[in-house]
Tab-separated table of C-alpha atoms in Angstrom:
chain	number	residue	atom	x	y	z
A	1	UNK	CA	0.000	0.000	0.000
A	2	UNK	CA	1.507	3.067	-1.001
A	3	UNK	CA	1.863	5.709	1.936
A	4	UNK	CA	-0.485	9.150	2.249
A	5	UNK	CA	0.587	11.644	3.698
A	6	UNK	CA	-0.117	14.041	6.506
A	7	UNK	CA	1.029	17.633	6.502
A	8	UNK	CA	-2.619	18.750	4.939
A	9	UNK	CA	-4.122	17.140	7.887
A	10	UNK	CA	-1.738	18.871	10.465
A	11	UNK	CA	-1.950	22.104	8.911
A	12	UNK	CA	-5.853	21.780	8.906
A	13	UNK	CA	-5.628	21.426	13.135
A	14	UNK	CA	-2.791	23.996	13.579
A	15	UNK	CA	-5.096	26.711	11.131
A	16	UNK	CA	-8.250	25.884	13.855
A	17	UNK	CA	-6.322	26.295	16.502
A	18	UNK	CA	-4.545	29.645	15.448
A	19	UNK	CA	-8.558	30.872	14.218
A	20	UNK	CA	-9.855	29.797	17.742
A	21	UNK	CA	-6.961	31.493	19.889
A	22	UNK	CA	-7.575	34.852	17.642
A	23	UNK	CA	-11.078	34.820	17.752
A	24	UNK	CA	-11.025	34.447	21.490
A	25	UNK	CA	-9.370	37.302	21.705
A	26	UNK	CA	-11.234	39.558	19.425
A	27	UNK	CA	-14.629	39.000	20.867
A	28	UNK	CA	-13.758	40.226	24.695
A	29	UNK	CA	-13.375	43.404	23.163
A	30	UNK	CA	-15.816	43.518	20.012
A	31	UNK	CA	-19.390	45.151	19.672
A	32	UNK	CA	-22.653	42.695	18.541
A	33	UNK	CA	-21.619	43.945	14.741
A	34	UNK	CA	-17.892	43.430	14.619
A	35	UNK	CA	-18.856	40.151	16.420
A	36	UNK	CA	-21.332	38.646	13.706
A	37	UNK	CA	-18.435	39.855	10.864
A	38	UNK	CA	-15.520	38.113	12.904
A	39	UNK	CA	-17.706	34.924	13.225
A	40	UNK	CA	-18.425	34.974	9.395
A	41	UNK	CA	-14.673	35.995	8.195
A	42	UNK	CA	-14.074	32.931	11.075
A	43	UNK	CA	-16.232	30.867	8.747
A	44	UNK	CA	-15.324	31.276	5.539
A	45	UNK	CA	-11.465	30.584	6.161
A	46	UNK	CA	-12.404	27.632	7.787
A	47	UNK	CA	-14.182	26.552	4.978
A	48	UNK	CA	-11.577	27.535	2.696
A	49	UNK	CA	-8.607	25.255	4.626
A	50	UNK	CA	-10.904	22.829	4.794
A	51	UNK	CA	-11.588	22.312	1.584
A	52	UNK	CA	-8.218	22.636	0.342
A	53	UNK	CA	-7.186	20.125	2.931
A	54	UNK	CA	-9.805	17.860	1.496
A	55	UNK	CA	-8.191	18.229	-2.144
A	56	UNK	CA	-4.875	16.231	-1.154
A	57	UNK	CA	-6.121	13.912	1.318
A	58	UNK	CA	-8.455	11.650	-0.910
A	59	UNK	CA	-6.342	12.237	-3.993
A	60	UNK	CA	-4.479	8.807	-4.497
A	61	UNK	CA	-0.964	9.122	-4.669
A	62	UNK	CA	1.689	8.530	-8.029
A	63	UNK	CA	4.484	6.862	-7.972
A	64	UNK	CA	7.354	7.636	-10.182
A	65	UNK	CA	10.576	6.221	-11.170
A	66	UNK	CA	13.250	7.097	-13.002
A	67	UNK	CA	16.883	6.593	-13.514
A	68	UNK	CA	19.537	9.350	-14.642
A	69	UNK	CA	23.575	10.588	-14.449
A	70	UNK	CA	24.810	13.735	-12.730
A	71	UNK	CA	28.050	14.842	-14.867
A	72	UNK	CA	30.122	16.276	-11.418
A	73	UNK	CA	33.187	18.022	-12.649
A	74	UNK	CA	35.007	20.131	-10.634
A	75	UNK	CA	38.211	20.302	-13.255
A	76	UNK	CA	38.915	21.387	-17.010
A	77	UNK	CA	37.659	23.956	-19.379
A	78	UNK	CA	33.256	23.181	-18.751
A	79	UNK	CA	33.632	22.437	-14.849
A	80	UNK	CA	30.254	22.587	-13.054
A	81	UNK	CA	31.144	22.631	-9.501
A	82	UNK	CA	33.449	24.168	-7.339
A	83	UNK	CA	34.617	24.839	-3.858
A	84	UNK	CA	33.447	27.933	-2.115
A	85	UNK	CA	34.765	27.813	1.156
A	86	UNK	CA	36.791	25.449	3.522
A	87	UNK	CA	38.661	25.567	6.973
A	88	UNK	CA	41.552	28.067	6.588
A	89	UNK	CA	44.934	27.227	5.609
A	90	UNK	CA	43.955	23.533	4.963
A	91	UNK	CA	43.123	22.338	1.098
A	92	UNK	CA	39.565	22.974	-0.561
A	93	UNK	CA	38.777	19.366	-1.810
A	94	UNK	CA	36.241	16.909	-2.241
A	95	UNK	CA	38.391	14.844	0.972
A	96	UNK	CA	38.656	17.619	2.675
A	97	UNK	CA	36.717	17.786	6.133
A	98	UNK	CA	34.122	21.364	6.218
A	99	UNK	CA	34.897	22.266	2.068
A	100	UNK	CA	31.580	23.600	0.655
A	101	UNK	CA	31.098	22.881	-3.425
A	102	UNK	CA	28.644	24.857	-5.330
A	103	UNK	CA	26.997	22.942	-8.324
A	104	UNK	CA	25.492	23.196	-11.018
A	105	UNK	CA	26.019	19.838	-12.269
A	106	UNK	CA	24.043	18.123	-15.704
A	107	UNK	CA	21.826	15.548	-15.263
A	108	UNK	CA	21.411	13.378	-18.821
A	109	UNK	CA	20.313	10.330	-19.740
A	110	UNK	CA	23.487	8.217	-20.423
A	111	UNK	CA	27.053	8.182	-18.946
A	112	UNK	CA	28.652	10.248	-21.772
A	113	UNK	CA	29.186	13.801	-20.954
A	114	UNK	CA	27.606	15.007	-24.219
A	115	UNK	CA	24.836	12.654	-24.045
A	116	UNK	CA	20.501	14.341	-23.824
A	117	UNK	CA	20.338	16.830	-20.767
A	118	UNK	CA	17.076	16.248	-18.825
A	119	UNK	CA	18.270	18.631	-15.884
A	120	UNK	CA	20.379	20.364	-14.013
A	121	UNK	CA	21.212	19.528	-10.092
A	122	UNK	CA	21.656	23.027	-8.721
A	123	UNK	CA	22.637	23.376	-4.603
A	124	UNK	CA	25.732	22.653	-2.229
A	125	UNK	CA	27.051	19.643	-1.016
A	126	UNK	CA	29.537	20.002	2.461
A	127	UNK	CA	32.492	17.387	3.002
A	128	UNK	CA	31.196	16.583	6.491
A	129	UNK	CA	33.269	13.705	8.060
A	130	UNK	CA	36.457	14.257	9.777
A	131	UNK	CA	38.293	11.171	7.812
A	132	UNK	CA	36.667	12.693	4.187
A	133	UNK	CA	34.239	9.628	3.261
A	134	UNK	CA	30.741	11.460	3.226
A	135	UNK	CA	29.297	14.312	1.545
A	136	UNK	CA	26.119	15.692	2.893
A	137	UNK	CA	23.911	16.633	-0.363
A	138	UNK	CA	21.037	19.673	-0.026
A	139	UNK	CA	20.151	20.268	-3.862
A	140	UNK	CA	17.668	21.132	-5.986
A	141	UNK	CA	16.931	18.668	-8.774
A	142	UNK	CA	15.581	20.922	-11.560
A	143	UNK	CA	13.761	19.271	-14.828
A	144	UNK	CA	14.034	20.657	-18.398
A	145	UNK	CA	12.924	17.686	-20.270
A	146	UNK	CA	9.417	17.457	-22.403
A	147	UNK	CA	7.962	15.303	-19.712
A	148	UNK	CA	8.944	17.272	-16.456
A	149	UNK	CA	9.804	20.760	-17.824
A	150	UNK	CA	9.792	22.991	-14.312
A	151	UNK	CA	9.321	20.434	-12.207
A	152	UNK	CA	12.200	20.014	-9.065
A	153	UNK	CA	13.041	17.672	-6.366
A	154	UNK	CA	14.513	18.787	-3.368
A	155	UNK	CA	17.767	16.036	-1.969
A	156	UNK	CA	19.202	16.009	1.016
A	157	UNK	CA	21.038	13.126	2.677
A	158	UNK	CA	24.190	11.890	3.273
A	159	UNK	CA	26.514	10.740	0.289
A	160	UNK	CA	29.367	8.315	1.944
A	161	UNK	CA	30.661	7.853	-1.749
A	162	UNK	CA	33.167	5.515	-1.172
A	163	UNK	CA	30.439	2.850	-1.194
A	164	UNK	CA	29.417	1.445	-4.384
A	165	UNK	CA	25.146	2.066	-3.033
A	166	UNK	CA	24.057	5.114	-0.844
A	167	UNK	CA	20.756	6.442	-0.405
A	168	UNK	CA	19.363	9.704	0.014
A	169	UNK	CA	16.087	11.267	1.024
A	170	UNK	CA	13.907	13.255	-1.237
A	171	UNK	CA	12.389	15.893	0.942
A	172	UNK	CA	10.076	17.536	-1.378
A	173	UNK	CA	9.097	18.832	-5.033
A	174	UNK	CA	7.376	21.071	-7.257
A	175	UNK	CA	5.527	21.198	-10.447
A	176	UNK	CA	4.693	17.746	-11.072
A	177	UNK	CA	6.081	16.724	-8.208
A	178	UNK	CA	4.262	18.649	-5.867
A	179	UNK	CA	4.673	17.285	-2.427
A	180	UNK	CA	6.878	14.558	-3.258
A	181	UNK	CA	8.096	12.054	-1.012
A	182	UNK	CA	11.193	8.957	-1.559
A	183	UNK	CA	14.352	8.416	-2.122
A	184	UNK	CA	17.246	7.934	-4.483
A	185	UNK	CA	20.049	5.510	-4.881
A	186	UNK	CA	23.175	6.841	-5.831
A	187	UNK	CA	26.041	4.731	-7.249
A	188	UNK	CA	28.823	6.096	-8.122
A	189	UNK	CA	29.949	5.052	-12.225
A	190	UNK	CA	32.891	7.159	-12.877
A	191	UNK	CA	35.748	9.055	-9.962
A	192	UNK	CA	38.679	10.757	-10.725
A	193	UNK	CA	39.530	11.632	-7.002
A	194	UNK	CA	42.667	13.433	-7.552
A	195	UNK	CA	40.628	15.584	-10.164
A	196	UNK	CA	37.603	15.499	-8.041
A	197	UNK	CA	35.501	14.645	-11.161
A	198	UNK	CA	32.840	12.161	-11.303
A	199	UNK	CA	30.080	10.626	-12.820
A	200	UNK	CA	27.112	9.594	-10.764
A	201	UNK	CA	23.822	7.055	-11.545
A	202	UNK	CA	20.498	7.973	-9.434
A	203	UNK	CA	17.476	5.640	-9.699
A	204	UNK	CA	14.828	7.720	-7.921
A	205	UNK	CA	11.485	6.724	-6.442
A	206	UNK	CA	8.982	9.223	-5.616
A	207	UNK	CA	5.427	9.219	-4.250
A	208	UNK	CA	3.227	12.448	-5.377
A	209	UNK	CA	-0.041	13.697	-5.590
């Protein structure tokens, strides 16, 4: 069974609670008049959450897959990612503990550099363990194929990429993938560590509305 989700739901009880704490407060002090037009603003914004609650929660949920490779060069003439900062005096590398990258890495549909773009994967990603071994990924996955032009997923996660499988959360989306929930599986195709260039395979799952 595929899972539903509950932020609609949560939102719906934290939006009553707000209206009832306000309107609590307004009536003390308001006249019969301002009264009867608090109640019916009350009302009608109720109504309103309500029904867009009601839009998500019995809309049955999508699942989509897909499978692409992130072109991650930090070196030669067309790099797409680079390191911004880093702990003074000490090298700014993909192994080096605290560097920061920028990227704005291609995503396309086979291994080869010049192969289809679907994508680009803009964000950071922060060498964050003290022997070098894990990245920790917070990017924006951003669609400019036919099917998902505009669309994004949001990663985050943490990429130990010395392993040949990691896993990373997918947090969110937009567009088509409007609320989007799963994960991805990274494996790693292609490193060049002493050029910190690589070339990266993500099968992604996702569950939206």
């Amino acid at each position: 069974m595929k899972p539903q989700f509950s932020e609609f739901t949560t939102s719906h009880k934290q939006v009553h609670s707000l209206l009832k704490a306000c309107l609590s407060a307004l009536l003390v002090q308001s006249t019969m008049a301002t009264k009867i037009v608090i109640l019916s603003l009350v009302f009608f914004l109720t109504l309103a959450t309500s029904i867009e609650a009601s839009k998500y929660q019995f809309q049955k949920l999508k699942e989509t897959n897909m499978m692409f490779y992130m072109q991650d060069w930090e070196t030669g003439a067309n790099a797409t990612a680079t390191p911004v900062a880093g702990i003074p005096h000490k090298r700014w590398w993909i192994l080096g503990f605290g560097t920061i990258f920028a990227t704005d890495d291609k995503l396309t549909v086979a291994t080869e550099r010049n192969s289809s773009e679907i994508g680009r994967a803009h964000g950071i990603y922060v060498n964050s363990a003290l022997d070098g071994s894990d990245l920790h990924l917070l990017m924006s996955l951003v669609f400019t194929n036919k099917e998902y032009n505009g669309s994004t997923l949001e990663i985050q996660g943490a990429d130990r990429f010395y392993q040949k499988y990691r896993e990373v959360s997918v947090v969110s989306g937009t567009g088509i993938f409007r609320l989007a929930r799963g994960y991805a599986t990274l494996e790693t195709v292609y490193l060049d560590i002493p050029n910190s260039n690589a070339i990266i395979r993500w099968n992604v799952t996702v569950f939206h509305y």
